Amino acid sequence: MPTYAGKLPNKMLPYVQQQIHGNGALAVGVVTFGNRSYDNSLAELCAALEADGFHTVAGGAFACRHAFTDALADGRPDWDDKRQMGEFAARIADKVKDLTDIPAPVAVPGDAAAPYYVPKGTDGQPVKFLKAKPQTDLGKCTDCGACARLCPMGAINPSNVAEVPGTCIKCQRCVRKCTKHAKYFDDPAFLSHVAMLEQNFTEPKENEVYL
């Protein structure tokens, strides 16, 4: 699961809570995070899995390119990350192959019930940009419809791609996938938060695993 604002995305958490049933199976909780911090997302995922009837035997958090900007962890997961993932999988296999009893839940850091991370701007003050949506440069847009097709939330109107009536999660997919560079964000609060991230979190973060 991805990390959004230090927790699981609120659009995806109900799926884990309501649609996945462990029935006593073993599980591994894994989250990705955009080189800032996974905060409480791994704890929330493991707690949700345990509540769903799984027995968590391991957990991991792996750094990936940040959704908001290519300046944070661009190119990750890279080959070294993938090597670490393979080693993690091998250690999990070694742990479970000789199990004869139900294991205790894996211990991971964080508080599953903690609130979401509060984004901050370059001045260190909280910023709100929930309603920020991508804009369209009509001089560049060819109305190919790729942004509407590729939006994971179906937020862009395919009949008029300049309209975004749905919920935008600021994943930047429309921006990154537009070959004409016609999509962009101009919300000041959002841009201030992105600038803060680029100022403070470009140092590559380490992956963390728990068994």
Coordinates of N, CA and C in Angstrom, one line a residue:
M1 N 0.8 -1.2 0.0 CA 0.0 0.0 0.0 C 0.9 1.3 0.0
P2 N 0.5 2.3 -0.7 CA 1.2 3.6 -0.6 C 0.9 4.3 0.6
T3 N 1.9 5.2 1.0 CA 1.7 6.1 2.1 C 1.2 7.5 1.6
Y4 N 0.2 8.0 2.1 CA -0.3 9.3 1.8 C -0.5 10.0 3.2
A5 N 0.2 11.1 3.3 CA 0.2 11.9 4.6 C 0.4 11.1 5.8
G6 N 1.4 10.1 5.7 CA 1.8 9.3 6.8 C 0.9 8.2 7.2
K7 N -0.2 7.9 6.4 CA -1.1 6.8 6.7 C -1.5 6.1 5.4
L8 N -2.4 5.2 5.5 CA -2.9 4.6 4.3 C -3.9 5.6 3.6
P9 N -4.0 5.6 2.3 CA -4.9 6.5 1.7 C -6.3 6.2 2.1
N10 N -7.1 7.3 2.5 CA -8.4 7.0 3.0 C -9.4 6.5 1.9
K11 N -9.0 6.6 0.6 CA -9.8 6.0 -0.4 C -9.5 4.5 -0.6
M12 N -8.4 4.0 0.0 CA -8.0 2.6 -0.1 C -8.2 1.8 1.1
L13 N -8.1 2.5 2.3 CA -8.3 1.8 3.6 C -9.5 0.9 3.7
P14 N -10.7 1.4 3.2 CA -11.9 0.6 3.3 C -11.8 -0.7 2.6
Y15 N -11.1 -0.7 1.5 CA -10.9 -2.0 0.7 C -10.1 -3.0 1.6
V16 N -9.1 -2.6 2.3 CA -8.4 -3.5 3.2 C -9.3 -3.9 4.3
Q17 N -10.0 -3.0 4.9 CA -10.8 -3.3 6.0 C -12.0 -4.2 5.7
Q18 N -12.6 -4.1 4.5 CA -13.9 -4.7 4.2 C -13.8 -5.8 3.2
Q19 N -12.8 -5.8 2.3 CA -12.8 -6.7 1.2 C -11.8 -7.8 1.3
I20 N -10.9 -7.7 2.2 CA -9.8 -8.7 2.4 C -10.1 -9.5 3.7
H21 N -10.1 -10.8 3.6 CA -10.4 -11.6 4.7 C -9.3 -12.7 4.8
G22 N -8.6 -12.7 6.0 CA -7.5 -13.6 6.1 C -7.8 -15.0 6.4
N23 N -8.8 -15.2 7.2 CA -9.2 -16.6 7.6 C -8.0 -17.4 8.2
G24 N -7.2 -16.7 8.9 CA -6.0 -17.4 9.6 C -4.8 -17.4 8.8
A25 N -4.8 -16.9 7.6 CA -3.6 -16.9 6.7 C -2.5 -16.0 7.2
L26 N -1.2 -16.3 6.8 CA -0.1 -15.5 7.2 C -0.1 -14.3 6.2
A27 N 0.4 -13.2 6.6 CA 0.5 -12.0 5.8 C 1.7 -11.1 6.1
V28 N 2.1 -10.4 5.1 CA 3.2 -9.5 5.2 C 2.7 -8.1 4.8
G29 N 2.9 -7.1 5.7 CA 2.4 -5.8 5.4 C 3.6 -5.0 4.8
V30 N 3.4 -4.4 3.6 CA 4.4 -3.6 2.9 C 3.9 -2.3 2.5
V31 N 4.5 -1.2 2.8 CA 4.1 0.1 2.3 C 5.3 0.7 1.6
T32 N 4.9 1.6 0.7 CA 5.9 2.5 0.0 C 5.7 3.9 0.5
F33 N 6.8 4.7 0.4 CA 6.7 6.1 0.9 C 7.6 6.9 0.0
G34 N 7.3 8.2 -0.1 CA 8.0 9.1 -1.1 C 9.2 9.8 -0.5
N35 N 10.0 9.1 0.2 CA 11.3 9.6 0.7 C 11.2 10.7 1.8
R36 N 10.0 10.9 2.3 CA 9.8 11.7 3.5 C 9.8 10.8 4.7
S37 N 8.7 10.1 4.9 CA 8.5 9.2 6.0 C 7.3 8.3 5.8
Y38 N 7.3 7.1 6.3 CA 6.1 6.3 6.2 C 5.3 6.5 7.5
D39 N 5.8 7.2 8.5 CA 5.1 7.6 9.7 C 4.3 6.4 10.3
N40 N 3.0 6.4 10.1 CA 2.2 5.4 10.8 C 1.5 4.4 9.8
S41 N 1.9 4.5 8.5 CA 1.1 3.7 7.5 C 1.4 2.2 7.7
L42 N 2.6 1.8 8.0 CA 2.9 0.4 8.2 C 2.2 -0.1 9.4
A43 N 2.1 0.6 10.5 CA 1.4 0.2 11.7 C -0.1 0.1 11.4
E44 N -0.6 1.0 10.6 CA -2.0 1.0 10.3 C -2.3 -0.2 9.4
L45 N -1.5 -0.5 8.4 CA -1.7 -1.7 7.5 C -1.6 -3.0 8.3
C46 N -0.6 -3.1 9.2 CA -0.5 -4.4 9.9 C -1.7 -4.6 10.9
A47 N -2.1 -3.5 11.5 CA -3.3 -3.6 12.4 C -4.5 -3.9 11.6
A48 N -4.7 -3.4 10.4 CA -5.9 -3.7 9.6 C -5.8 -5.2 9.2
L49 N -4.7 -5.7 8.8 CA -4.6 -7.1 8.4 C -4.9 -8.0 9.6
E50 N -4.4 -7.7 10.8 CA -4.7 -8.5 11.9 C -6.2 -8.5 12.2
A51 N -6.8 -7.3 12.1 CA -8.2 -7.2 12.3 C -9.0 -8.0 11.3
D52 N -8.4 -8.2 10.1 CA -9.1 -8.9 9.0 C -8.9 -10.4 9.1
G53 N -8.3 -10.9 10.2 CA -8.1 -12.3 10.3 C -6.8 -12.9 9.8
F54 N -5.8 -12.0 9.5 CA -4.5 -12.5 9.1 C -3.6 -12.6 10.3
H55 N -2.5 -13.3 10.2 CA -1.4 -13.3 11.1 C -0.2 -12.7 10.5
T56 N 0.2 -11.4 10.9 CA 1.3 -10.8 10.2 C 2.6 -11.3 10.7
V57 N 3.5 -11.7 9.8 CA 4.8 -12.3 10.1 C 5.9 -11.4 9.8
A58 N 5.7 -10.3 9.0 CA 6.7 -9.4 8.6 C 6.1 -8.1 8.1
G59 N 6.9 -7.1 8.1 CA 6.5 -5.8 7.6 C 7.7 -5.0 7.0
G60 N 7.4 -4.2 6.0 CA 8.5 -3.5 5.4 C 8.0 -2.2 4.8
A61 N 8.9 -1.2 4.7 CA 8.6 0.1 4.2 C 9.7 0.4 3.2
F62 N 9.4 0.7 1.9 CA 10.3 0.9 0.9 C 10.1 2.3 0.2
A63 N 11.3 3.0 0.0 CA 11.2 4.3 -0.5 C 11.0 4.2 -2.0
C64 N 10.1 5.1 -2.5 CA 9.8 5.2 -3.9 C 9.7 6.7 -4.3
R65 N 9.7 7.0 -5.6 CA 9.6 8.4 -6.0 C 8.3 9.0 -5.4
H66 N 8.5 10.2 -4.9 CA 7.3 10.9 -4.3 C 6.3 11.2 -5.4
A67 N 5.0 11.1 -5.0 CA 3.9 11.4 -6.0 C 4.0 12.8 -6.4
F68 N 4.4 13.7 -5.5 CA 4.2 15.2 -5.8 C 5.4 15.7 -6.7
T69 N 6.6 15.1 -6.6 CA 7.7 15.7 -7.2 C 8.8 14.6 -7.6
D70 N 9.4 14.8 -8.7 CA 10.5 13.9 -9.1 C 11.8 14.2 -8.4
A71 N 11.8 15.3 -7.6 CA 13.1 15.6 -6.9 C 13.3 14.7 -5.7
L72 N 12.3 13.9 -5.3 CA 12.4 13.0 -4.2 C 12.4 11.6 -4.6
A73 N 13.5 10.9 -4.5 CA 13.7 9.5 -4.8 C 13.3 9.1 -6.2
D74 N 13.7 10.0 -7.2 CA 13.4 9.7 -8.6 C 14.2 8.4 -9.0
G75 N 13.6 7.5 -9.7 CA 14.3 6.3 -10.1 C 14.2 5.1 -9.1
R76 N 13.6 5.4 -7.9 CA 13.4 4.3 -7.0 C 12.0 3.8 -7.1
P77 N 11.9 2.5 -6.8 CA 12.9 1.5 -6.4 C 13.9 1.2 -7.5
D78 N 15.2 1.3 -7.1 CA 16.2 1.0 -8.1 C 16.7 -0.5 -7.9
W79 N 17.8 -0.8 -8.5 CA 18.2 -2.2 -8.5 C 18.6 -2.6 -7.1
D80 N 19.2 -1.7 -6.3 CA 19.6 -2.0 -4.9 C 18.4 -2.2 -4.1
D81 N 17.3 -1.4 -4.3 CA 16.1 -1.6 -3.6 C 15.5 -2.9 -3.9
K82 N 15.5 -3.3 -5.1 CA 14.9 -4.6 -5.6 C 15.7 -5.8 -5.0
R83 N 17.1 -5.6 -4.8 CA 17.9 -6.6 -4.2 C 17.4 -6.8 -2.7
Q84 N 17.2 -5.6 -2.1 CA 16.8 -5.7 -0.7 C 15.4 -6.3 -0.5
M85 N 14.5 -6.1 -1.5 CA 13.2 -6.7 -1.5 C 13.4 -8.2 -1.6
G86 N 14.3 -8.7 -2.5 CA 14.5 -10.1 -2.6 C 15.0 -10.7 -1.4
E87 N 16.0 -10.0 -0.7 CA 16.5 -10.5 0.5 C 15.4 -10.6 1.6
F88 N 14.6 -9.6 1.7 CA 13.5 -9.5 2.6 C 12.6 -10.7 2.4
A89 N 12.2 -11.0 1.1 CA 11.4 -12.2 0.8 C 12.0 -13.5 1.3
A90 N 13.3 -13.6 1.1 CA 14.0 -14.8 1.5 C 14.0 -15.0 3.0
R91 N 14.2 -13.9 3.7 CA 14.1 -14.0 5.2 C 12.7 -14.3 5.7
I92 N 11.7 -13.8 5.0 CA 10.4 -14.2 5.4 C 10.1 -15.7 5.2
A93 N 10.6 -16.2 4.0 CA 10.5 -17.6 3.7 C 11.1 -18.5 4.8
D94 N 12.3 -18.0 5.2 CA 13.1 -18.8 6.2 C 12.3 -18.8 7.6
K95 N 11.7 -17.6 7.8 CA 10.9 -17.5 9.1 C 9.7 -18.4 9.2
V96 N 9.0 -18.5 8.1 CA 7.7 -19.2 8.1 C 7.8 -20.7 7.8
K97 N 8.9 -21.1 7.2 CA 8.9 -22.5 6.6 C 8.8 -23.6 7.7
D98 N 9.3 -23.3 8.9 CA 9.2 -24.3 10.0 C 8.3 -23.9 11.1
L99 N 7.3 -23.0 10.8 CA 6.4 -22.6 11.9 C 5.4 -23.7 12.2
T100 N 5.2 -23.9 13.5 CA 4.3 -24.9 13.9 C 3.2 -24.3 14.7
D101 N 3.4 -23.1 15.2 CA 2.3 -22.4 16.0 C 2.0 -21.1 15.3
I102 N 0.9 -20.5 15.7 CA 0.5 -19.2 15.2 C 1.5 -18.2 15.7
P103 N 2.2 -17.4 14.9 CA 3.2 -16.4 15.4 C 2.5 -15.2 16.0
A104 N 3.2 -14.5 16.9 CA 2.8 -13.3 17.4 C 2.8 -12.2 16.3
P105 N 1.9 -11.2 16.4 CA 2.0 -10.2 15.3 C 3.3 -9.5 15.2
V106 N 3.8 -9.2 14.0 CA 5.0 -8.6 13.9 C 5.0 -7.2 14.5
A107 N 6.1 -6.8 15.2 CA 6.2 -5.5 15.8 C 6.8 -4.5 14.8
V108 N 6.0 -3.5 14.5 CA 6.5 -2.4 13.6 C 6.3 -1.1 14.3
P109 N 7.0 -0.1 13.9 CA 6.9 1.2 14.6 C 5.6 2.0 14.1
G110 N 5.2 2.9 15.0 CA 4.1 3.8 14.6 C 2.9 3.5 15.4
D111 N 1.9 4.3 15.2 CA 0.6 4.3 15.9 C -0.5 4.2 14.9
A112 N -1.2 3.0 14.8 CA -2.2 2.8 13.8 C -3.3 3.8 13.9
A113 N -3.6 4.3 15.1 CA -4.7 5.2 15.3 C -4.3 6.7 15.2
A114 N -3.1 7.0 14.9 CA -2.6 8.4 14.9 C -3.3 9.2 13.7
P115 N -3.4 10.5 13.8 CA -4.0 11.3 12.8 C -3.0 11.4 11.6
Y116 N -3.6 11.9 10.5 CA -2.7 12.1 9.3 C -1.7 13.2 9.5
Y117 N -0.6 13.0 8.8 CA 0.5 14.1 8.8 C -0.1 15.4 8.3
V118 N 0.2 16.5 8.9 CA -0.2 17.8 8.5 C 0.8 18.4 7.6
P119 N 0.5 18.6 6.3 CA 1.5 19.2 5.4 C 1.8 20.6 5.8
K120 N 3.1 21.0 5.5 CA 3.5 22.3 5.8 C 4.1 23.0 4.6
G121 N 4.1 24.3 4.6 CA 4.7 25.0 3.5 C 6.1 25.4 3.8
T122 N 6.7 26.3 2.9 CA 8.1 26.6 3.1 C 8.3 27.5 4.4
D123 N 7.2 28.1 4.9 CA 7.3 28.9 6.1 C 7.1 28.1 7.4
G124 N 6.9 26.8 7.2 CA 6.8 25.9 8.4 C 5.4 25.8 8.9
Q125 N 4.4 26.6 8.3 CA 3.1 26.6 8.7 C 2.2 25.6 8.0
P126 N 1.2 25.0 8.6 CA 0.3 24.1 7.9 C -0.3 24.7 6.7
V127 N -0.5 23.8 5.7 CA -1.1 24.3 4.4 C -2.2 23.3 4.1
K128 N -3.3 23.8 3.4 CA -4.4 23.0 3.0 C -4.6 23.1 1.5
F129 N -4.5 21.9 0.9 CA -4.7 21.9 -0.6 C -5.5 20.7 -1.1
L130 N -6.5 20.3 -0.2 CA -7.3 19.1 -0.6 C -8.1 19.4 -1.9
K131 N -8.4 20.7 -2.1 CA -9.2 21.0 -3.3 C -8.4 21.4 -4.5
A132 N -7.0 21.3 -4.4 CA -6.2 21.6 -5.5 C -6.4 20.5 -6.7
K133 N -6.5 21.0 -7.9 CA -6.7 20.2 -9.0 C -5.8 20.6 -10.2
P134 N -5.5 19.7 -11.1 CA -4.6 20.0 -12.2 C -5.3 21.0 -13.1
Q135 N -4.5 21.9 -13.7 CA -4.9 22.9 -14.7 C -4.5 22.4 -16.0
T136 N -5.1 23.0 -17.1 CA -4.8 22.6 -18.4 C -4.4 23.8 -19.3
D137 N -3.2 23.7 -19.9 CA -2.8 24.8 -20.8 C -3.4 24.5 -22.2
L138 N -4.5 25.2 -22.5 CA -5.3 24.9 -23.7 C -4.5 25.1 -24.9
G139 N -3.4 25.9 -24.8 CA -2.6 26.2 -26.0 C -1.7 25.0 -26.3
K140 N -1.5 24.1 -25.4 CA -0.7 22.9 -25.6 C -1.5 21.7 -25.7
C141 N -2.6 21.6 -25.1 CA -3.5 20.4 -25.0 C -4.0 20.1 -26.4
T142 N -3.9 18.8 -26.8 CA -4.4 18.3 -28.1 C -5.7 17.5 -27.9
D143 N -6.2 17.5 -26.7 CA -7.4 16.8 -26.4 C -7.3 15.3 -26.7
C144 N -6.2 14.7 -26.5 CA -6.0 13.3 -26.8 C -6.7 12.4 -25.8
G145 N -7.0 12.9 -24.6 CA -7.7 12.2 -23.6 C -6.9 11.3 -22.7
A146 N -5.6 11.3 -22.9 CA -4.7 10.4 -22.1 C -4.8 10.6 -20.6
C147 N -4.9 11.9 -20.2 CA -5.0 12.2 -18.8 C -6.2 11.7 -18.2
A148 N -7.3 11.7 -18.9 CA -8.6 11.2 -18.3 C -8.5 9.7 -18.2
R149 N -7.9 9.0 -19.2 CA -7.8 7.6 -19.2 C -6.9 7.0 -18.2
L150 N -5.8 7.8 -17.9 CA -4.8 7.3 -16.9 C -5.0 7.7 -15.5
C151 N -6.0 8.7 -15.3 CA -6.2 9.1 -13.9 C -6.7 8.0 -13.1
P152 N -6.0 7.6 -12.0 CA -6.5 6.4 -11.2 C -7.8 6.7 -10.5
M153 N -8.2 7.9 -10.3 CA -9.4 8.2 -9.6 C -10.6 8.5 -10.6
G154 N -10.3 8.5 -11.9 CA -11.3 8.9 -12.8 C -11.9 10.3 -12.6
A155 N -11.0 11.2 -12.2 CA -11.4 12.5 -11.8 C -11.6 13.5 -12.9
I156 N -10.9 13.2 -14.1 CA -10.9 14.1 -15.2 C -12.1 13.8 -16.2
N157 N -12.8 14.8 -16.6 CA -13.9 14.6 -17.5 C -13.3 14.2 -18.9
P158 N -13.6 13.0 -19.4 CA -13.0 12.6 -20.7 C -13.6 13.4 -21.9
S159 N -14.8 14.0 -21.7 CA -15.4 14.9 -22.7 C -14.8 16.3 -22.8
N160 N -14.2 16.7 -21.6 CA -13.6 18.0 -21.5 C -12.5 17.9 -20.5
V161 N -11.3 17.6 -21.0 CA -10.2 17.2 -20.0 C -9.7 18.4 -19.2
A162 N -10.2 19.6 -19.5 CA -9.9 20.8 -18.7 C -10.7 20.8 -17.4
E163 N -11.8 19.9 -17.3 CA -12.6 19.8 -16.2 C -12.2 18.7 -15.3
V164 N -12.2 18.9 -14.0 CA -11.8 17.9 -13.0 C -12.9 17.8 -12.0
P165 N -14.0 17.2 -12.3 CA -15.1 17.1 -11.3 C -15.0 16.1 -10.2
G166 N -14.1 15.1 -10.4 CA -13.9 14.1 -9.4 C -12.8 14.4 -8.4
T167 N -12.5 13.5 -7.5 CA -11.6 13.7 -6.4 C -10.1 13.5 -6.9
C168 N -9.4 14.5 -6.8 CA -8.0 14.5 -7.2 C -7.1 14.2 -6.0
I169 N -6.2 13.2 -6.2 CA -5.3 12.9 -5.1 C -3.9 13.4 -5.3
K170 N -3.7 14.3 -6.3 CA -2.5 15.0 -6.5 C -1.3 14.0 -6.8
C171 N -1.7 12.9 -7.5 CA -0.6 11.9 -7.8 C 0.3 12.3 -8.9
Q172 N -0.1 13.3 -9.7 CA 0.7 13.9 -10.8 C 0.7 13.0 -12.0
R173 N -0.1 11.9 -12.0 CA 0.0 11.0 -13.2 C -0.4 11.8 -14.5
C174 N -1.4 12.6 -14.4 CA -1.8 13.4 -15.6 C -0.7 14.3 -16.1
V175 N 0.0 14.9 -15.1 CA 1.1 15.8 -15.4 C 2.3 15.0 -16.0
R176 N 2.6 13.9 -15.4 CA 3.8 13.1 -15.9 C 3.5 12.5 -17.2
K177 N 2.3 12.1 -17.5 CA 2.0 11.3 -18.7 C 1.6 12.2 -19.9
C178 N 1.4 13.4 -19.7 CA 1.0 14.3 -20.8 C 2.2 14.6 -21.7
T179 N 2.2 14.1 -22.9 CA 3.4 14.3 -23.7 C 3.5 15.7 -24.2
K180 N 2.5 16.5 -24.1 CA 2.5 17.9 -24.5 C 2.8 18.9 -23.4
H181 N 3.0 18.3 -22.2 CA 3.2 19.1 -21.0 C 2.1 20.2 -20.8
A182 N 0.9 19.8 -21.0 CA -0.2 20.7 -20.9 C -0.9 20.7 -19.5
K183 N -0.5 19.7 -18.7 CA -1.1 19.7 -17.3 C -0.1 20.2 -16.3
Y184 N -0.7 20.9 -15.3 CA 0.2 21.5 -14.3 C -0.7 21.9 -13.1
F185 N 0.0 22.1 -11.9 CA -0.7 22.6 -10.7 C -0.3 24.0 -10.4
D186 N -1.2 24.8 -10.0 CA -0.9 26.2 -9.7 C -1.4 26.6 -8.3
D187 N -1.9 25.7 -7.5 CA -2.4 26.0 -6.2 C -1.2 26.4 -5.3
P188 N -1.3 27.7 -4.8 CA -0.1 28.2 -4.0 C 0.2 27.3 -2.8
A189 N -0.8 26.8 -2.1 CA -0.5 26.0 -0.9 C 0.2 24.7 -1.3
F190 N -0.3 24.1 -2.3 CA 0.3 22.8 -2.8 C 1.7 23.0 -3.2
L191 N 1.9 24.1 -4.0 CA 3.3 24.3 -4.5 C 4.2 24.7 -3.4
S192 N 3.7 25.4 -2.3 CA 4.6 25.7 -1.2 C 5.0 24.4 -0.5
H193 N 4.0 23.4 -0.3 CA 4.4 22.2 0.3 C 5.4 21.4 -0.5
V194 N 5.2 21.4 -1.8 CA 6.2 20.7 -2.7 C 7.5 21.3 -2.5
A195 N 7.6 22.6 -2.5 CA 8.9 23.3 -2.3 C 9.5 22.9 -1.0
M196 N 8.7 22.8 0.1 CA 9.2 22.4 1.4 C 9.8 21.0 1.3
L197 N 9.1 20.1 0.7 CA 9.6 18.7 0.6 C 11.0 18.7 -0.2
E198 N 11.0 19.5 -1.2 CA 12.3 19.5 -2.0 C 13.4 20.2 -1.3
Q199 N 13.1 21.0 -0.3 CA 14.2 21.7 0.5 C 14.7 20.8 1.6
N200 N 13.8 19.9 2.1 CA 14.2 19.1 3.3 C 14.3 17.6 3.2
F201 N 13.8 17.0 2.1 CA 13.8 15.6 2.1 C 14.4 14.9 0.8
T202 N 15.4 15.5 0.3 CA 16.0 14.9 -0.9 C 17.0 13.9 -0.6
E203 N 17.6 13.9 0.7 CA 18.5 12.9 1.1 C 17.9 11.5 1.0
P204 N 18.5 10.5 0.3 CA 17.8 9.2 0.1 C 17.6 8.5 1.4
K205 N 16.4 8.1 1.6 CA 16.0 7.4 2.8 C 16.2 5.9 2.6
E206 N 16.5 5.2 3.8 CA 16.7 3.8 3.8 C 15.4 3.0 3.8
N207 N 15.4 1.9 3.2 CA 14.2 1.0 3.4 C 14.3 0.3 4.8
E208 N 13.2 0.0 5.4 CA 13.2 -0.6 6.7 C 12.3 -1.9 6.7
V209 N 12.8 -3.0 7.3 CA 12.0 -4.2 7.3 C 12.0 -4.7 8.7
Y210 N 10.9 -5.5 9.0 CA 10.7 -6.0 10.4 C 10.2 -7.4 10.3
L211 N 10.9 -8.3 11.0 CA 10.5 -9.7 11.1 C 10.4 -10.2 12.5

